[in-house]
mmCIF file of C-alpha atoms in Angstrom:
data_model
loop_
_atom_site.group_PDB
_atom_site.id
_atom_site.type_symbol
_atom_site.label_atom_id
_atom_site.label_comp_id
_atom_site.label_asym_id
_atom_site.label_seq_id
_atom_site.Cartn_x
_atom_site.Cartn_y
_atom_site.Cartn_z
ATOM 1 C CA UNK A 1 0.000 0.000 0.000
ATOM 2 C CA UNK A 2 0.911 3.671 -0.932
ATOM 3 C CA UNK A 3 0.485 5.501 2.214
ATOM 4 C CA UNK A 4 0.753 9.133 -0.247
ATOM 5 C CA UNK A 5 -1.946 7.473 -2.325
ATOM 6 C CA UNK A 6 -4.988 8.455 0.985
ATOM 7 C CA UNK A 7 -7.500 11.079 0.748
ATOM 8 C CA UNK A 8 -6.160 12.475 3.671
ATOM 9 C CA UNK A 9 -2.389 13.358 3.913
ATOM 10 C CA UNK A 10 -0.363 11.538 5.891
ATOM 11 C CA UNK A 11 1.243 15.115 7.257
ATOM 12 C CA UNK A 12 -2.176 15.652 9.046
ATOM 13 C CA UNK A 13 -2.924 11.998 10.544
ATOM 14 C CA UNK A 14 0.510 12.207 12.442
ATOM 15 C CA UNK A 15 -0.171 16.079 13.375
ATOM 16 C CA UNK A 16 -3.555 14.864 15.097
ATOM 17 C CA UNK A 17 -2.406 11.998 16.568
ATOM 18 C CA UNK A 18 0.756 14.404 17.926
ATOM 19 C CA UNK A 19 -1.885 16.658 18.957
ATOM 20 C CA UNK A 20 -3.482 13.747 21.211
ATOM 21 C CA UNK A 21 -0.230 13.088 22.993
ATOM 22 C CA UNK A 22 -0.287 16.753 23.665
ATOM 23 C CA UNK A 23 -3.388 17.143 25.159
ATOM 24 C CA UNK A 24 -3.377 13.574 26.744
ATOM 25 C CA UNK A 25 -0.087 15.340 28.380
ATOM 26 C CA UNK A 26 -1.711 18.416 29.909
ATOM 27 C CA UNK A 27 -4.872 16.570 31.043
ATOM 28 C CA UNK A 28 -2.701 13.935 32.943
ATOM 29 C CA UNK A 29 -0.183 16.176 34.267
ATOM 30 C CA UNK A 30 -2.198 19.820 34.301
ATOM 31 C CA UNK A 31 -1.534 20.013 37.958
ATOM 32 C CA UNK A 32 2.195 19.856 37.329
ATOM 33 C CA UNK A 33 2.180 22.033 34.414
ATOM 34 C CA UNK A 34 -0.113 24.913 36.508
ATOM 35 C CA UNK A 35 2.504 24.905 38.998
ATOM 36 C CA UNK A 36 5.787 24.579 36.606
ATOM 37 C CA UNK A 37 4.214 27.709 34.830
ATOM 38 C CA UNK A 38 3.209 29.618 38.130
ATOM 39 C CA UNK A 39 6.497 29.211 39.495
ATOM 40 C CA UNK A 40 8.947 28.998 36.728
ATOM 41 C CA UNK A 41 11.500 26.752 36.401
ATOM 42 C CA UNK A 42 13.312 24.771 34.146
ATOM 43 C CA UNK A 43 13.560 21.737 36.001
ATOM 44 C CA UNK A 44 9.545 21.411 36.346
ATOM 45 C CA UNK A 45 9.152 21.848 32.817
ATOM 46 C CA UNK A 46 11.604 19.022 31.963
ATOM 47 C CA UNK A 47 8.675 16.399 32.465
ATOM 48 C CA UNK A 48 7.091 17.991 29.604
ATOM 49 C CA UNK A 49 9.483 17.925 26.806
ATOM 50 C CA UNK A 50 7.591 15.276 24.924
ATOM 51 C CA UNK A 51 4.999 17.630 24.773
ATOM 52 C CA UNK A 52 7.229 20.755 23.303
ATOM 53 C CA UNK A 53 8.437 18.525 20.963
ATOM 54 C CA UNK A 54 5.342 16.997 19.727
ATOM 55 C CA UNK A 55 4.231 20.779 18.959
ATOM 56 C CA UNK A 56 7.150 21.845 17.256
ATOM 57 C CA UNK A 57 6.545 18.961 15.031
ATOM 58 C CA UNK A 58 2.976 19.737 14.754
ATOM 59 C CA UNK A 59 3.958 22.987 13.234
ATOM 60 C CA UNK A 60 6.677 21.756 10.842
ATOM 61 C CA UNK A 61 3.849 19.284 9.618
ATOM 62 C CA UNK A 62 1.499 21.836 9.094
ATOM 63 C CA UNK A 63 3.106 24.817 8.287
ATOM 64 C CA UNK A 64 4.882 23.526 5.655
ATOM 65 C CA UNK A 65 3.966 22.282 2.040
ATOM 66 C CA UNK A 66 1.992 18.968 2.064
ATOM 67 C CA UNK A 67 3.862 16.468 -0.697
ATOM 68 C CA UNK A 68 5.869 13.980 -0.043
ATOM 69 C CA UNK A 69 5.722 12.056 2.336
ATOM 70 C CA UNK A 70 9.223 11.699 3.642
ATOM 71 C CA UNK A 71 8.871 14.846 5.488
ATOM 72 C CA UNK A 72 6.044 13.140 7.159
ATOM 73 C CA UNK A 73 8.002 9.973 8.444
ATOM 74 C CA UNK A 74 11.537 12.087 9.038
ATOM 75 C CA UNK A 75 9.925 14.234 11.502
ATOM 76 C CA UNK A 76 8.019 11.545 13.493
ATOM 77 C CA UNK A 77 10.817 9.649 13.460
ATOM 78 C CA UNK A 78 12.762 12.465 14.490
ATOM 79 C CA UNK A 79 10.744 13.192 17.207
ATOM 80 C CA UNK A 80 10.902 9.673 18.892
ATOM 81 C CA UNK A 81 14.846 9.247 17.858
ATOM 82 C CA UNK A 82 14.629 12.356 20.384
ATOM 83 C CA UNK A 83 12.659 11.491 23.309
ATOM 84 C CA UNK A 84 13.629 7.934 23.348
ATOM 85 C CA UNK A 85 17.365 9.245 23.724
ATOM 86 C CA UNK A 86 16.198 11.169 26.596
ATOM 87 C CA UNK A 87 14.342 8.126 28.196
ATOM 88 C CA UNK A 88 17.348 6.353 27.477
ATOM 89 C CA UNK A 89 19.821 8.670 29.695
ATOM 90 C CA UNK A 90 16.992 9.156 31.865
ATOM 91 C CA UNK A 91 16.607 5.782 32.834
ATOM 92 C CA UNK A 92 19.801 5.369 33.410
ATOM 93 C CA UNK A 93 21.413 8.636 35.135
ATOM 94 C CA UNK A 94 17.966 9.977 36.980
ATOM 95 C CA UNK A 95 15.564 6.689 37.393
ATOM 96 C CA UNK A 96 19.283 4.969 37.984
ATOM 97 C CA UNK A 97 20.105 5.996 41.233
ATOM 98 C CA UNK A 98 16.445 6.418 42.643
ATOM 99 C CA UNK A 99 15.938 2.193 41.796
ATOM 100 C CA UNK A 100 19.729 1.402 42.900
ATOM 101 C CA UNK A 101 20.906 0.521 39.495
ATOM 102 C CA UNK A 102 18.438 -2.017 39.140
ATOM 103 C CA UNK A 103 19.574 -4.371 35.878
ATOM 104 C CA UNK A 104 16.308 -3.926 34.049
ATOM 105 C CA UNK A 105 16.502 -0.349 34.316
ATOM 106 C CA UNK A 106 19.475 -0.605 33.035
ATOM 107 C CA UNK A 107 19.042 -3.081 30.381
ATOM 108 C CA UNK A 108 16.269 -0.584 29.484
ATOM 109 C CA UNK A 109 18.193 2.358 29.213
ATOM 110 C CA UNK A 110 20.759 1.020 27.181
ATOM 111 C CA UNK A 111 18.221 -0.478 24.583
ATOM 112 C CA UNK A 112 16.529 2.828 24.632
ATOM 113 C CA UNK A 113 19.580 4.732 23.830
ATOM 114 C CA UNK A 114 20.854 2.039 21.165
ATOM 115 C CA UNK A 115 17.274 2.402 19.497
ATOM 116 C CA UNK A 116 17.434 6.134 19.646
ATOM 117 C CA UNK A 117 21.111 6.118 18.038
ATOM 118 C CA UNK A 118 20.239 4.034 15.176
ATOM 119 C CA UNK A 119 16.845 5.976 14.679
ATOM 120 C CA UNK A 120 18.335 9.145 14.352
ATOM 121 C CA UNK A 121 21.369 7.807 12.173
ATOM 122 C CA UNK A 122 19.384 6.295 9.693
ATOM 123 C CA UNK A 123 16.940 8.849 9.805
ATOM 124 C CA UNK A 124 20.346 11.574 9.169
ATOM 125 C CA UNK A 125 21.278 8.891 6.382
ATOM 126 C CA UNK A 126 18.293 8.777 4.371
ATOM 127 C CA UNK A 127 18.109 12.398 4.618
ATOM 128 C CA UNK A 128 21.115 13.124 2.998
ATOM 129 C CA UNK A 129 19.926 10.640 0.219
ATOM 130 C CA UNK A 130 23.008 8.210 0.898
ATOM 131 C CA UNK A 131 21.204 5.317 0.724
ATOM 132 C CA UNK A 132 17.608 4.284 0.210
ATOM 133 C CA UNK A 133 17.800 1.774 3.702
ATOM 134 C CA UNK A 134 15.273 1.970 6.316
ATOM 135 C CA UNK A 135 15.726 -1.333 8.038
ATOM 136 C CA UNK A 136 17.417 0.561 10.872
ATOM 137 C CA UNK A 137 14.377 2.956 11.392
ATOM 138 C CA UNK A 138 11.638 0.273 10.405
ATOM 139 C CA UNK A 139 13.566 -2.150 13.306
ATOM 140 C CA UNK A 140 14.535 0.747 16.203
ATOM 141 C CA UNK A 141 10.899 1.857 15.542
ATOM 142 C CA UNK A 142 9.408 -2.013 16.469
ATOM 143 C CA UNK A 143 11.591 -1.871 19.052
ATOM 144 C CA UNK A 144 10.954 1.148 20.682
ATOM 145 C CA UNK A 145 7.310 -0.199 20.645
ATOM 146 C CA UNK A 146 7.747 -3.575 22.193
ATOM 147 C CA UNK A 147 9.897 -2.101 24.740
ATOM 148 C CA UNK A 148 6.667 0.300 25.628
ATOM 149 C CA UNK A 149 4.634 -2.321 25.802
ATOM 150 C CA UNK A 150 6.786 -4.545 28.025
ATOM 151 C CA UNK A 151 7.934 -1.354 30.467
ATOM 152 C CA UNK A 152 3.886 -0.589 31.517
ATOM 153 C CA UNK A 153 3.311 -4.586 31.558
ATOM 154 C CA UNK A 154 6.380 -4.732 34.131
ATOM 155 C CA UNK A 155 4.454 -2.429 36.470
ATOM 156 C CA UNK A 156 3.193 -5.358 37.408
ATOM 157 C CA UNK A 157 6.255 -5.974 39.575
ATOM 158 C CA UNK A 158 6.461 -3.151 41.510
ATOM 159 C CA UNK A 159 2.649 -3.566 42.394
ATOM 160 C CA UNK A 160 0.633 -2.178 40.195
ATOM 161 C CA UNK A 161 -3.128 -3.412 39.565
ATOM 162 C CA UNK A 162 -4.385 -4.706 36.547
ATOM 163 C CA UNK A 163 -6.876 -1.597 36.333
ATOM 164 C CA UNK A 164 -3.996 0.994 36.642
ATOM 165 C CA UNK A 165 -2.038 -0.565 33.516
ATOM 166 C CA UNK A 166 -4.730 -0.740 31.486
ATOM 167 C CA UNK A 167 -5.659 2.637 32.042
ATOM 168 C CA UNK A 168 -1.950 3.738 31.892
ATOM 169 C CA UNK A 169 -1.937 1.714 28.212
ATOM 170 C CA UNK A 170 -5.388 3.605 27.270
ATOM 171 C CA UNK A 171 -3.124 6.860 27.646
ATOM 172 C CA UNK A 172 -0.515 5.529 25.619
ATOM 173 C CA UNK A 173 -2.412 4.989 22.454
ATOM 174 C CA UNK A 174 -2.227 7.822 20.458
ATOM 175 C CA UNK A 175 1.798 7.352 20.524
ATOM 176 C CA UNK A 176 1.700 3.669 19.916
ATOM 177 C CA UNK A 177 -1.078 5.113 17.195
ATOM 178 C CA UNK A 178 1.741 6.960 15.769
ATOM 179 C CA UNK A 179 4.111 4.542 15.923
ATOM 180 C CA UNK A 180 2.453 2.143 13.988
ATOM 181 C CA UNK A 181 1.784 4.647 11.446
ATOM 182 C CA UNK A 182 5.278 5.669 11.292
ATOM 183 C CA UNK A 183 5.881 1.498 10.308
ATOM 184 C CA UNK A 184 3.202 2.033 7.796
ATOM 185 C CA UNK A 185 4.426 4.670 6.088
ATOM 186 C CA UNK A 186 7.744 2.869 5.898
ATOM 187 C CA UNK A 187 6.507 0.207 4.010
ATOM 188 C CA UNK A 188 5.399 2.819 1.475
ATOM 189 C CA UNK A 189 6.664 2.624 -2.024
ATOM 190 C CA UNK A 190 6.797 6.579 -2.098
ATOM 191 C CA UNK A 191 9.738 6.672 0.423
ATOM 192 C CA UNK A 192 11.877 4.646 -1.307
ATOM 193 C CA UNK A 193 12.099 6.912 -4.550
ATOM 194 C CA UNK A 194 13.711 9.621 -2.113
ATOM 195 C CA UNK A 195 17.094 8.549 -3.342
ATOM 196 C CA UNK A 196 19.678 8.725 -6.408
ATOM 197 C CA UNK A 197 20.453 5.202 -5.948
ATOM 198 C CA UNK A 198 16.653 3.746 -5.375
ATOM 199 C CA UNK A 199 15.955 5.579 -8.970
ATOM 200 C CA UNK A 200 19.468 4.290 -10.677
ATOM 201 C CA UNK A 201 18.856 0.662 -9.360
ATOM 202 C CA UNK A 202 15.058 1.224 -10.604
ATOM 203 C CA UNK A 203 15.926 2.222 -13.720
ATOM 204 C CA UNK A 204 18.414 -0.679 -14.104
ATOM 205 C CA UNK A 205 15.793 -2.823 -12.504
ATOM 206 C CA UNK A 206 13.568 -2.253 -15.948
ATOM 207 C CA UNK A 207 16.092 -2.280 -18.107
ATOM 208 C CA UNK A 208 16.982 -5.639 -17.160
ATOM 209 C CA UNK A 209 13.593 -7.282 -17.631
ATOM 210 C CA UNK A 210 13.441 -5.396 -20.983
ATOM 211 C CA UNK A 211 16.839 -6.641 -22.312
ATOM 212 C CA UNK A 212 17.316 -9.792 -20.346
ATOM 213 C CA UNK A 213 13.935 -11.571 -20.875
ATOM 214 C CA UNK A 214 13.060 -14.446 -17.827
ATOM 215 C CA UNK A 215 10.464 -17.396 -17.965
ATOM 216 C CA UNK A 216 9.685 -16.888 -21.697
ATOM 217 C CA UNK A 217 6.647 -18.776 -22.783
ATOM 218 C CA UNK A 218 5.183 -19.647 -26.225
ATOM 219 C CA UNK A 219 1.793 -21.148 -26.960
ATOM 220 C CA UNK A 220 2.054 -24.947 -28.094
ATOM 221 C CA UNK A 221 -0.133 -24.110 -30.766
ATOM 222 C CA UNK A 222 2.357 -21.767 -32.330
ATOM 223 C CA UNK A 223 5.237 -24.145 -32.253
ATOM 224 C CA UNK A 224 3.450 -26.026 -34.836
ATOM 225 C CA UNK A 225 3.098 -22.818 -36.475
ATOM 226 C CA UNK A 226 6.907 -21.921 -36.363
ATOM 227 C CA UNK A 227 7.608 -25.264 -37.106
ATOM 228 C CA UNK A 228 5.954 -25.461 -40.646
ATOM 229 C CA UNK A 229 7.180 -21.562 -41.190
ATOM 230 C CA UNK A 230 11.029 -22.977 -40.780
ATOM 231 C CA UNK A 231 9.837 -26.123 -42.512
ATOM 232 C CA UNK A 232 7.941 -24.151 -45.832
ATOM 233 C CA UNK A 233 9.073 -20.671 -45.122
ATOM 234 C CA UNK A 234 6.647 -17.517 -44.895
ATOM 235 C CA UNK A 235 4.744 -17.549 -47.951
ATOM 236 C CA UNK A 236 4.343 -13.447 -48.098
ATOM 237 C CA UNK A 237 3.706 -10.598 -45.101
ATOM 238 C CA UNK A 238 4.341 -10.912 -41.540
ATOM 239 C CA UNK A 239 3.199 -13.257 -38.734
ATOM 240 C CA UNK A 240 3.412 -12.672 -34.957
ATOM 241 C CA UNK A 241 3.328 -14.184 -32.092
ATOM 242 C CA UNK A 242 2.887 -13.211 -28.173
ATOM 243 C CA UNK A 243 4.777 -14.498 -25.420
ATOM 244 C CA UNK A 244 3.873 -13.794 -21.466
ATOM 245 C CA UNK A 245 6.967 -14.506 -19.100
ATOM 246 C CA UNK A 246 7.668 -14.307 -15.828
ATOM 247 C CA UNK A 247 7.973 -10.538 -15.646
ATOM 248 C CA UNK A 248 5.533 -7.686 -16.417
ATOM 249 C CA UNK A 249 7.116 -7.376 -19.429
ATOM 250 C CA UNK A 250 6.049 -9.503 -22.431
ATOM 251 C CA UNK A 251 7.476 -10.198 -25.575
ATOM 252 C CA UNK A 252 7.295 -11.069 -29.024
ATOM 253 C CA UNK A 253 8.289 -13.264 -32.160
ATOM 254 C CA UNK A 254 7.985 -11.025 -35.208
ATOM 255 C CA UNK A 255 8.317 -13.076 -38.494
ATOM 256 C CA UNK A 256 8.725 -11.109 -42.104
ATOM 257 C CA UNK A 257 9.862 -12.780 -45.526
ATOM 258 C CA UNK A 258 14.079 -12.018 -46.395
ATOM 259 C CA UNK A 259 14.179 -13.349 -49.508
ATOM 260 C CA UNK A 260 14.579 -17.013 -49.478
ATOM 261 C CA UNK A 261 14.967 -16.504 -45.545
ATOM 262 C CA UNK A 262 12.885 -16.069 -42.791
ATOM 263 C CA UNK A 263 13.928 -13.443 -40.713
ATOM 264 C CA UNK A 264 12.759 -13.327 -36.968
ATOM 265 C CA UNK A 265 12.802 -10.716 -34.538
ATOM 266 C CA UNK A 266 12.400 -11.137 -30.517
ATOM 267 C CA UNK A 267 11.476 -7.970 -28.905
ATOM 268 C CA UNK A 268 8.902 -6.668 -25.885
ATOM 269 C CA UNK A 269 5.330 -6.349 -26.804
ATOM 270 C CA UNK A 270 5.323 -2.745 -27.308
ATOM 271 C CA UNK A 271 8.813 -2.029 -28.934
ATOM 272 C CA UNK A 272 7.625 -0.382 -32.223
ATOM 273 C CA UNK A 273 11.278 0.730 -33.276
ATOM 274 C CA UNK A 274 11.980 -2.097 -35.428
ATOM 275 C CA UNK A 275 15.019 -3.045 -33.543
ATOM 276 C CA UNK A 276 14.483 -5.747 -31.117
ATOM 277 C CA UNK A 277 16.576 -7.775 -28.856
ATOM 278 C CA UNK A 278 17.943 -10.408 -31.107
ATOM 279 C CA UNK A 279 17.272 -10.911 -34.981
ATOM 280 C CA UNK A 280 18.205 -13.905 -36.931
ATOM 281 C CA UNK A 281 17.208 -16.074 -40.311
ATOM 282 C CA UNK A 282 15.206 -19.092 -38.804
ATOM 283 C CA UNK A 283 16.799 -22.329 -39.214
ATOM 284 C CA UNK A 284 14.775 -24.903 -37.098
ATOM 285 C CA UNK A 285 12.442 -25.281 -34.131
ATOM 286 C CA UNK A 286 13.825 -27.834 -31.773
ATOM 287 C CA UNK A 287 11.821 -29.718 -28.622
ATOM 288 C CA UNK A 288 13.317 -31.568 -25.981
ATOM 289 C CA UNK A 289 10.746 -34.501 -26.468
ATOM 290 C CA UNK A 290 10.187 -34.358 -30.015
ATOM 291 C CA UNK A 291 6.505 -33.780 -29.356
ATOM 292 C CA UNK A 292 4.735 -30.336 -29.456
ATOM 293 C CA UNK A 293 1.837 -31.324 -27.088
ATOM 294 C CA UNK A 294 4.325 -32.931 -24.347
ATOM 295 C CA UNK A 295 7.755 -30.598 -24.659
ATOM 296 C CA UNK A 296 8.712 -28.373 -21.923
ATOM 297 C CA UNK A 297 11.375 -26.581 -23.485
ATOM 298 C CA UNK A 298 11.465 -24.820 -27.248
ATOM 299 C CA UNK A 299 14.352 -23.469 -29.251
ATOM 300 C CA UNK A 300 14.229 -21.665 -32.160
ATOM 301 C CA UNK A 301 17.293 -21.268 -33.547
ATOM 302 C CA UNK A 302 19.656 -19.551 -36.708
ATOM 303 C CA UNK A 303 23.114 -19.478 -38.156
ATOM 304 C CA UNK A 304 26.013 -20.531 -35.914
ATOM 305 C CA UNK A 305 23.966 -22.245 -33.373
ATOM 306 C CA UNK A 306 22.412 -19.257 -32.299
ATOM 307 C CA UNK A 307 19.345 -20.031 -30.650
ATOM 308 C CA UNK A 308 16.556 -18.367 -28.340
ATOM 309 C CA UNK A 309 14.886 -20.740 -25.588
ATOM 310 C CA UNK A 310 11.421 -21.149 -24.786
ATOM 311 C CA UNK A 311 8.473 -22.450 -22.358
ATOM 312 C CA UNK A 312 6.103 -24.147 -23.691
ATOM 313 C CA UNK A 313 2.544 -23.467 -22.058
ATOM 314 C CA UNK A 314 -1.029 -22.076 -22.731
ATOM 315 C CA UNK A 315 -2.142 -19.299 -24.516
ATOM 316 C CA UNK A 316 -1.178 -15.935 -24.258
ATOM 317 C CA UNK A 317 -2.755 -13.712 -21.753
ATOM 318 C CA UNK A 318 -2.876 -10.023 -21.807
ATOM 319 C CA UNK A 319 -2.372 -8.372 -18.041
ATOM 320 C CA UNK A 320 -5.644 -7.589 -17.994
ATOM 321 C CA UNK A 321 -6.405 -11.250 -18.558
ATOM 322 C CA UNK A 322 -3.728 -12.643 -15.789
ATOM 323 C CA UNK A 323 -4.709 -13.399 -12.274
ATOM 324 C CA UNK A 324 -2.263 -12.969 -9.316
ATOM 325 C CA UNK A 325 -1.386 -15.850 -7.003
ATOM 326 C CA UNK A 326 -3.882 -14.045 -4.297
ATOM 327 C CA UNK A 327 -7.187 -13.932 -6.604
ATOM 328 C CA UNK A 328 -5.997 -17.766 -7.509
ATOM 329 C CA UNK A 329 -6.014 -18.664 -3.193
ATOM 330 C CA UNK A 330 -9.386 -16.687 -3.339
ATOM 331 C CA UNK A 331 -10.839 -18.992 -6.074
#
């Protein structure tokens, strides 16, 4: 799925759900804010840094223009590169020394911080259109989750009733919300184009299934065709024949009268330039069993042993006409 292809953009979705984790922050703490703002001081607003962060992204997301949408996952992935850093060193300087340096804590803190490192350095990578990876961000991001998850279900330990962590995890939705978004948008085809080398291996990608054609087949019908065309020769005009193969692309055999020869040219179904990828005089149609209605493989083949080889199968099917291995499950 092609998370730039919604009706909504994706800039707004992770603005709103941003917005919840704001306002989720000031109802839950409001009594801490009132007095932090009363009686000013930086260390009482510290608790709240998710929340000035969250609106700073809010109005990045919003104030600027709405296209692509690798602004959308660079600055919620920004954002939680930041504040799971923070939770990282706060876990283990602050939260540290209050538990005794308990091991989990610790354990915590360090996966925290390794999960915020590799966030924000693939995150600075991508950026700067180095490479096209996100299999840092995609697995710091499902890890940063999980360890969410399992950090309010450890409550448990310390004494915690069932009713509190649920309610605690009801809180936490709009940023697990957001972080599953963030996966989504990951998995989008749209933010892998951000790159020089996604679009030169792209390119190269179709290229390749243009000029190096894969699981080639021919109708069995038409090998008894070619066969009595190499056999007889073409008599006058042209004769064609469609091949599907394994990738989008499909081909053709184009067959036109050379004087005494037969010459045949193998080229994709919609190159019109007369060129092709190989031309040749045809010399012979070869099966490995002798037997048109039970061979597997086909050659047709020219001077010097030059040959081009074949499937043999079914009919030729447009795309319109093909059905994907999920419709074929479905029935």
């Amino acid at each position: 799925m092609d998370m730039s292809n919604l009706r909504i953009h994706p800039d707004y979705i992770a603005a709103f759900l941003m917005i919840l984790i704001i306002a989720r922050g000031i109802y839950t703490g409001f009594d801490l804010l009132e007095g932090a703002v009363k009686y000013f001081s930086i260390s009482q607003l510290e608790p709240f840094i998710d929340l000035f962060l969250s609106l700073i992204a809010v109005i990045v997301l919003l104030s600027t223009k709405h296209r692509s949408i690798v602004k959308t996952l660079i600055v919620s992935s920004l954002l939680f590169a930041i504040l799971c850093l923070i939770d990282g060193v706060n876990d283990i300087v602050r939260y540290g020394e209050v538990l005794d340096y308990d091991l989990e804590n610790f354990i915590t803190g360090v996966l925290m911080l390794a999960f915020g490192t590799m966030l924000l350095g693939n995150i600075l990578i991508y950026w700067s259109k180095a490479s096209a990876s996100l299999d840092a961000i995609l697995f710091s991001m499902a890890g940063i989750l999980c360890l969410n998850i399992v950090q309010d279900l450890s409550l448990f330990r310390y004494g915690s009733e069932l009713g509190a962590i649920v309610e605690n995890e009801f809180w936490n939705i709009p940023e697990y919300a957001l972080m599953v978004f963030n996966i989504l948008l990951l998995r989008s085809d749209s933010v892998k184009v951000h790159t020089l080398l996604y679009r030169i291996r792209d390119s190269s990608d179709e290229i390749k299934k243009a000029s190096v054609p894969t699981g080639v087949r021919i109708d069995r019908m038409q090998i008894m065709e070619l066969k009595a065309i190499a056999e007889s020769g073409l008599s006058e005009g042209s004769y064609e024949i469609d091949l599907n193969s394994f990738y989008p692309i499909d081909y053709k055999l184009i067959l036109t009268k050379n004087g005494d020869d037969t010459a045949v040219r193998f080229c994709s179904i919609d190159d019109n330039t007369g060129t092709g990828i190989a031309r040749f005089n045809l010399r012979g149609v070869w099966t490995d069993t002798d037997d048109v209605m039970t061979c597997d493989l086909v050659r047709i083949y020219g001077d010097d042993m030059f040959f081009i080889q074949l499937i043999a199968g079914g009919p030729y099917r447009k795309s319109s006409e093909k059905v994907s291995l999920k419709e074929i499950f479905r029935g």
